[in-house]
mmCIF file of C-alpha atoms in Angstrom:
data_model
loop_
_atom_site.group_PDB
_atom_site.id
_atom_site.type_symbol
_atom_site.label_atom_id
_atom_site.label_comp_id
_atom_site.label_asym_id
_atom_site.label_seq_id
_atom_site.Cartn_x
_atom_site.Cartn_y
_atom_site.Cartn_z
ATOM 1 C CA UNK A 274 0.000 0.000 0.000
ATOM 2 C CA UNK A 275 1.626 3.519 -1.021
ATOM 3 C CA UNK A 276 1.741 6.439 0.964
ATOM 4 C CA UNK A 277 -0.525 8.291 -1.404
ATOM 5 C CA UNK A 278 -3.128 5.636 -0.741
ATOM 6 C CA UNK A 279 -2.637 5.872 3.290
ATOM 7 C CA UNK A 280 -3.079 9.652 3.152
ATOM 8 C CA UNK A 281 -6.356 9.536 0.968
ATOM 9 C CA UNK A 282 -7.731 6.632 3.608
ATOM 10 C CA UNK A 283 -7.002 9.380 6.398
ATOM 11 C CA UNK A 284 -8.740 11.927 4.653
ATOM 12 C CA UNK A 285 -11.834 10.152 4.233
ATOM 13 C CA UNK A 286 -11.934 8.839 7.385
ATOM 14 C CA UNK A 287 -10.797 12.556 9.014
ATOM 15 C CA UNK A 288 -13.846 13.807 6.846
ATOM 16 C CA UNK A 289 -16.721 11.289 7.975
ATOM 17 C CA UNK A 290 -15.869 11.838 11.175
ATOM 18 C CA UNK A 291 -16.440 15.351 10.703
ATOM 19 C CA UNK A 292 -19.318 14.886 9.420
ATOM 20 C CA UNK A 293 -20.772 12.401 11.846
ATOM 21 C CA UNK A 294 -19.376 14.912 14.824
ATOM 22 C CA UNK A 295 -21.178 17.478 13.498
ATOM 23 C CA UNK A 296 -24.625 16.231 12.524
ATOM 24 C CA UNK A 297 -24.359 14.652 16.095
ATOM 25 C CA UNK A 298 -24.184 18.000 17.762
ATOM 26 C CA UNK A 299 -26.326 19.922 15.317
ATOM 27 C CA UNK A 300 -29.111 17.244 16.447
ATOM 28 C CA UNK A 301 -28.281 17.470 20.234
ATOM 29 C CA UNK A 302 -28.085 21.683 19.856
ATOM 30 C CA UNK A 303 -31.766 21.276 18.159
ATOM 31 C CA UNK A 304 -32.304 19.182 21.475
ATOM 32 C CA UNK A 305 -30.995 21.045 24.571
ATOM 33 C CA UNK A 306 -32.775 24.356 22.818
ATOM 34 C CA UNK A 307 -36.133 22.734 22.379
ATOM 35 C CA UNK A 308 -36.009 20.786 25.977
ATOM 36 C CA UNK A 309 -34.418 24.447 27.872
ATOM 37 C CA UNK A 310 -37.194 26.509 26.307
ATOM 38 C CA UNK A 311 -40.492 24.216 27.472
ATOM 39 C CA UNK A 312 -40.712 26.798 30.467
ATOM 40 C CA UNK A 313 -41.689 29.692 27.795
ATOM 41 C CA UNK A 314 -44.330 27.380 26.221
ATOM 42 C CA UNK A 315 -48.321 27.174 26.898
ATOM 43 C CA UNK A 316 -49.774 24.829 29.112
ATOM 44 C CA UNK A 317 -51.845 21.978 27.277
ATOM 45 C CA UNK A 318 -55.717 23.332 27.653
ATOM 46 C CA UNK A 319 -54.498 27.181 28.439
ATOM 47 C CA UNK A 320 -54.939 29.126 25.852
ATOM 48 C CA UNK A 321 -53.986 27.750 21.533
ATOM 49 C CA UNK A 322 -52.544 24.594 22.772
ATOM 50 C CA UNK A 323 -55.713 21.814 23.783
ATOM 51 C CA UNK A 324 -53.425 18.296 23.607
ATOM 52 C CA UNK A 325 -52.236 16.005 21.792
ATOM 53 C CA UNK A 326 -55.512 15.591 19.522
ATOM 54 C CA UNK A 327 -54.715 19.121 18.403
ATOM 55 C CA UNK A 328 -51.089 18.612 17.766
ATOM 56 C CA UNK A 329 -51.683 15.832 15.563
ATOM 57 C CA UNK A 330 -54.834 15.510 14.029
ATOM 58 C CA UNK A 331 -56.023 18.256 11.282
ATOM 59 C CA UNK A 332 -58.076 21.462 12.074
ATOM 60 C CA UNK A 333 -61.433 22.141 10.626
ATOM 61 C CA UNK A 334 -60.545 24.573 8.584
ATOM 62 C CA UNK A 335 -59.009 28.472 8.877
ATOM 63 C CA UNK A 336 -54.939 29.153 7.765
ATOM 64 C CA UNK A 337 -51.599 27.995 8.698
ATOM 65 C CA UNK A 338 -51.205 25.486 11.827
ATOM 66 C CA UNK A 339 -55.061 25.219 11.656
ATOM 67 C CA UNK A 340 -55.517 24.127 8.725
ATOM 68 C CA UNK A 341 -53.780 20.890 8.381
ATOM 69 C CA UNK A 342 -52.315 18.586 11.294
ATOM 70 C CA UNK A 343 -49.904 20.251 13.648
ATOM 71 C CA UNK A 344 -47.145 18.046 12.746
ATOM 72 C CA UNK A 345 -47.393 18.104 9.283
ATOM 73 C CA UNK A 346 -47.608 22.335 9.413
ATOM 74 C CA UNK A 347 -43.975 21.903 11.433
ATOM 75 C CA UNK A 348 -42.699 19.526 9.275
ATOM 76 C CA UNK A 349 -43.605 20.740 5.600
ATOM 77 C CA UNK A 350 -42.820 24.894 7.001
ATOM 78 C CA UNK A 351 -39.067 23.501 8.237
ATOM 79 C CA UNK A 352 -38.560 21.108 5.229
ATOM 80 C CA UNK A 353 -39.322 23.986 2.859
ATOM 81 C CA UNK A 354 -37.005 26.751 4.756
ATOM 82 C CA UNK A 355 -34.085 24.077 4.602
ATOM 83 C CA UNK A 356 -34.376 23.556 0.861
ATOM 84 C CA UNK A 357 -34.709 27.409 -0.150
ATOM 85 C CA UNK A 358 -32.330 28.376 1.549
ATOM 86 C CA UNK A 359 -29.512 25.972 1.286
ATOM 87 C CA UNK A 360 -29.849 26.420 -2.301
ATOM 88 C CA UNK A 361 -30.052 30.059 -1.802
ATOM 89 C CA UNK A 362 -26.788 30.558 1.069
ATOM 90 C CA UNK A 363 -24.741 26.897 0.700
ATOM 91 C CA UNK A 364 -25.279 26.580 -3.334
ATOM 92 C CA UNK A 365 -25.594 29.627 -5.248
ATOM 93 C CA UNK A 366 -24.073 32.144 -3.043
ATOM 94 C CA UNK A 367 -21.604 29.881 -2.085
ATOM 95 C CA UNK A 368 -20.006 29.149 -5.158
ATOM 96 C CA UNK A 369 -20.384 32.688 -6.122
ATOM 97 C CA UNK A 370 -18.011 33.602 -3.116
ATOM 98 C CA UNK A 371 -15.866 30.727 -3.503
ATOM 99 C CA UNK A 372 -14.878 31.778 -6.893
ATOM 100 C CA UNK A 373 -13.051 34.605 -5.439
ATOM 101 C CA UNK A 374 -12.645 33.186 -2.091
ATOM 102 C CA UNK A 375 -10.619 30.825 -0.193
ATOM 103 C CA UNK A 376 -12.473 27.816 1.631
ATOM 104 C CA UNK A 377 -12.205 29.177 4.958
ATOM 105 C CA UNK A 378 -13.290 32.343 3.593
ATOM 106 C CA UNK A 379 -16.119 30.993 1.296
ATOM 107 C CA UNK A 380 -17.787 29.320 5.089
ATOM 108 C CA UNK A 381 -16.870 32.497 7.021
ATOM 109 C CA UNK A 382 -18.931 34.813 4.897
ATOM 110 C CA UNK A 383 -21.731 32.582 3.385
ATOM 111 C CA UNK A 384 -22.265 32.374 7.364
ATOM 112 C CA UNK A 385 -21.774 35.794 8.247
ATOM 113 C CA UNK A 386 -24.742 36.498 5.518
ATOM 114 C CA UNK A 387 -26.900 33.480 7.144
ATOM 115 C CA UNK A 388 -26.714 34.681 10.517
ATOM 116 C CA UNK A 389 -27.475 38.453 10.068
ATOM 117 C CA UNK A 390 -30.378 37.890 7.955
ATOM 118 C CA UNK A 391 -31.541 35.201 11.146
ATOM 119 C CA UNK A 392 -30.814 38.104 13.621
ATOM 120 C CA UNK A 393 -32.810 40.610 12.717
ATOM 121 C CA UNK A 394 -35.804 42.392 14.641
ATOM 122 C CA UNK A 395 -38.780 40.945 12.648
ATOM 123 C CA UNK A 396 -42.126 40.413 14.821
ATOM 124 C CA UNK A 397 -40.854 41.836 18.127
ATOM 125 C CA UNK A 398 -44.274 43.139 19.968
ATOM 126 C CA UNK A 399 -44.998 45.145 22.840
ATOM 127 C CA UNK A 400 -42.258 47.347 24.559
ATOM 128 C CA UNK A 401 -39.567 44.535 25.393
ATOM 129 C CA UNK A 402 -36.675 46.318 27.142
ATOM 130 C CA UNK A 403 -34.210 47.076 24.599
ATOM 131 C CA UNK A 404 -31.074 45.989 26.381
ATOM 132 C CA UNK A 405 -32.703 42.326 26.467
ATOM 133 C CA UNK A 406 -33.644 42.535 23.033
ATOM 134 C CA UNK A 407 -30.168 43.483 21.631
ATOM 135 C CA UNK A 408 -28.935 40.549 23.441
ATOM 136 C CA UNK A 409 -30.836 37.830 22.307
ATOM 137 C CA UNK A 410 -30.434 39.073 18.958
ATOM 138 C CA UNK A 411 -26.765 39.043 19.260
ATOM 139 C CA UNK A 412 -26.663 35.451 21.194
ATOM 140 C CA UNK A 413 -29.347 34.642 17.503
ATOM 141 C CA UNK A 414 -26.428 35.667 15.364
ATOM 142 C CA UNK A 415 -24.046 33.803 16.863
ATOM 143 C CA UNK A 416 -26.036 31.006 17.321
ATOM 144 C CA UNK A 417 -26.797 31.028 13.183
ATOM 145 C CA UNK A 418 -23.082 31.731 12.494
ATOM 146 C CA UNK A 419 -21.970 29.181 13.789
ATOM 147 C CA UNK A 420 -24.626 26.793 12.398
ATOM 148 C CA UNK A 421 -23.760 28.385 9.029
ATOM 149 C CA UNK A 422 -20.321 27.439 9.441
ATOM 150 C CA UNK A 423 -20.764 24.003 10.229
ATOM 151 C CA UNK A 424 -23.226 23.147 7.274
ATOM 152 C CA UNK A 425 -21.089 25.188 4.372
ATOM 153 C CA UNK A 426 -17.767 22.949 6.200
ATOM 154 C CA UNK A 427 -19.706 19.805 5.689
ATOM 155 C CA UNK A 428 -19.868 20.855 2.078
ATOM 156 C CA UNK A 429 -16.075 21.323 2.007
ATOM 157 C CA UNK A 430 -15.480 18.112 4.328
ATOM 158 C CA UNK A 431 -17.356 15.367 1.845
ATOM 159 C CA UNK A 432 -20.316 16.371 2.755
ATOM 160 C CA UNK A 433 -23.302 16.834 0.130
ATOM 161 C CA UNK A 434 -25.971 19.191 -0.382
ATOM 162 C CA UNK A 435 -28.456 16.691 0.111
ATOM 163 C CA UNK A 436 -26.591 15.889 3.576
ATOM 164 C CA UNK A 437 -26.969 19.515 4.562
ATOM 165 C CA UNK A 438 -30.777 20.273 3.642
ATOM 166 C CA UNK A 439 -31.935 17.555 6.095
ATOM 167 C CA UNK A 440 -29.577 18.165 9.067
ATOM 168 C CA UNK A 441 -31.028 21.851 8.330
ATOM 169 C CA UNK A 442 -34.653 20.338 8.384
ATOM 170 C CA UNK A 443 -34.178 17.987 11.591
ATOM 171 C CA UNK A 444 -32.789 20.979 12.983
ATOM 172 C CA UNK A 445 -35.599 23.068 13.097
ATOM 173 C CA UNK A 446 -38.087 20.288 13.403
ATOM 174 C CA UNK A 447 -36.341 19.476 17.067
ATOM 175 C CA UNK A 448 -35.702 23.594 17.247
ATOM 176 C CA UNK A 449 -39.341 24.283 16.646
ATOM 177 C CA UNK A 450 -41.999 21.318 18.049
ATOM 178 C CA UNK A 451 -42.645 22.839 21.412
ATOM 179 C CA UNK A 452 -43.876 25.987 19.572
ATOM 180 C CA UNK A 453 -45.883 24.133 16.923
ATOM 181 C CA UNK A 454 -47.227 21.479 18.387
ATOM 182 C CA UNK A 455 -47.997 22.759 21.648
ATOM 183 C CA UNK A 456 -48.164 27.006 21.055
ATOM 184 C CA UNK A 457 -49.659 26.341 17.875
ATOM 185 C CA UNK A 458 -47.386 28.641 15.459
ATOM 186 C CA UNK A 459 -43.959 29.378 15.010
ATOM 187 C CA UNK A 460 -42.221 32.034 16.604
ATOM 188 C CA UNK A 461 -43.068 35.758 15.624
ATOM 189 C CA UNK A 462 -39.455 36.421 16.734
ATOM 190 C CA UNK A 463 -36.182 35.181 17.402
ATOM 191 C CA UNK A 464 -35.849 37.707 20.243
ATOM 192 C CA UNK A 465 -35.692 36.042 23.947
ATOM 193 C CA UNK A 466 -36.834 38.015 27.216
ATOM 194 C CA UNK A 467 -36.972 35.322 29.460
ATOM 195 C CA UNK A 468 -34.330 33.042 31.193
ATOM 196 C CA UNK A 469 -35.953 30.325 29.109
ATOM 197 C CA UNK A 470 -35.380 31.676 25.967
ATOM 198 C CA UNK A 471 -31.556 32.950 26.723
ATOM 199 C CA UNK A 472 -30.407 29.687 27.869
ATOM 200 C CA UNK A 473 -32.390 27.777 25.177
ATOM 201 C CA UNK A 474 -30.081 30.143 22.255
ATOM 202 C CA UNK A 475 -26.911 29.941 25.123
ATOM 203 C CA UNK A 476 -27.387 26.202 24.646
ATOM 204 C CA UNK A 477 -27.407 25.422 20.791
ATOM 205 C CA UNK A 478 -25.071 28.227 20.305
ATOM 206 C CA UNK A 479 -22.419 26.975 22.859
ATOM 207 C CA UNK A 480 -22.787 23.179 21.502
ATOM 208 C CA UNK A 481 -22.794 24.675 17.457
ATOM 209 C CA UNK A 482 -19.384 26.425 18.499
ATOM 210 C CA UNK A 483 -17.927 23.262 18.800
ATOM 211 C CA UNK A 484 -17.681 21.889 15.373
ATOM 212 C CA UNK A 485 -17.809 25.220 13.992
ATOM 213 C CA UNK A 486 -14.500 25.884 15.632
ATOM 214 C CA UNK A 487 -12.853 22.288 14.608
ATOM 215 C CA UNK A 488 -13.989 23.290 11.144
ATOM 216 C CA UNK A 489 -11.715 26.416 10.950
ATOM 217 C CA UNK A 490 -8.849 24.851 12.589
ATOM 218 C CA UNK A 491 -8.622 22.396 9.525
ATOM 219 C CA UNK A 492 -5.745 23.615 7.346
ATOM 220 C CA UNK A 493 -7.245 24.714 3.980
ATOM 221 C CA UNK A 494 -5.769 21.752 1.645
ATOM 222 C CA UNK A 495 -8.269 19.731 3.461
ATOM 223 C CA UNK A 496 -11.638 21.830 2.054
ATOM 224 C CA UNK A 497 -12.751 20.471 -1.407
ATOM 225 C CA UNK A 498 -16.376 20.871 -2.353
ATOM 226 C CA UNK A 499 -18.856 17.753 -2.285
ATOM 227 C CA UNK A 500 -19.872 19.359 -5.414
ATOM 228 C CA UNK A 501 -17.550 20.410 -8.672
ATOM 229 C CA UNK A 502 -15.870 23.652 -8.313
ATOM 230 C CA UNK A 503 -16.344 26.946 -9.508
ATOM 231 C CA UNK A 504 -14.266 28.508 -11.840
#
């Protein structure tokens, strides 16, 4: 066996196990978020939420979560987002960059672009106190950024579009059933005001660090695209 062959066996195995690493901690971020922020949900029979009859079988009519099955509103909404825009941040834009980028460059700013767009102040109501605002939105960014970075590395670590459209839908399916299924909706806002809410976004954005940090400590002639380059 040559030494060529050795080092291409330790690059595929260094890049699975990047990839299993990280879809293992994207799925337990999704996890610790949706678990930390019960506290903020409605109780069952208060208010939208009436059970699990509600949650899963279909409304009798009206728009949005009541007009189909709970689960299947969560499911279809999150299985869209994840397919428009992976196409839209970790295809098109992404190749755009990288054909004047670097790879490290090409996952730092396809993220950058990701995250701001996820941190800003849509649907905020009432008079929330600004300073808690601000920082929820800035624990959001973060949060997405490093998210961002981890799916556009998986690209660049054997990964495959494909690959990253469902961890991006499993994601917010985990991220977003207590809110669904049990508030009803999704989330007007990403903004958090309650200790619930800033230690669900601490947690997925502490755990997303993780393998968004491993993935820009990997010297650059490791990143190839899953999919042909630009040129």
């Amino acid at each position: 066996m040559t030494e060529s062959t050795n080092r291409a066996k330790k690059t595929s195995w260094a890049q699975w196990r990047y990839l299993v690493v990280a879809s293992a901690c994207v799925v337990l971020a999704a996890l610790a978020a949706a678990l930390l922020a019960l506290p903020d949900l409605p109780v069952a029979g208060a208010g939208g939420a009436t059970g699990a009859a509600d949650a899963l079988g279909a409304g009798a009519g009206g728009t949005g979560a009541d007009s189909c099955p709970r689960w299947l509103y969560l499911v279809g909404t999150c299985v869209l987002v994840a397919v428009v825009e992976e196409l839209v941040f970790r295809s098109l834009f992404l190749r755009a960059v990288r054909r004047v980028c670097g790879p490290k460059a090409t996952i730092v700013a396809t993220a950058v672009v990701f995250a701001a767009l996820h941190g800003l102040p849509i649907g905020i109501e009432g008079d929330p106190v600004a300073e808690l605002v601000a920082a929820s939105l800035t624990l959001k960014f973060l949060e997405a950024l490093a998210f961002g970075i981890v799916l556009a590395a998986m690209l660049f670590r054997g990964g495959t579009l494909p690959l990253v459209i469902a961890l991006h839908a499993v994601f917010d399916i985990i991220y977003f059933a207590g809110p669904v299924l049990i508030g009803g909706d999704f989330p007007a806002t990403y903004a958090a005001t309650t200790p619930a809410g800033f230690a669900s976004l601490a947690a997925a954005t502490l755990i997303l660090a993780i393998p968004a940090a491993c993935a820009l400590r990997f010297p650059e002639s490791s990143f190839s695209l899953g999919f042909p380059e630009p040129h």
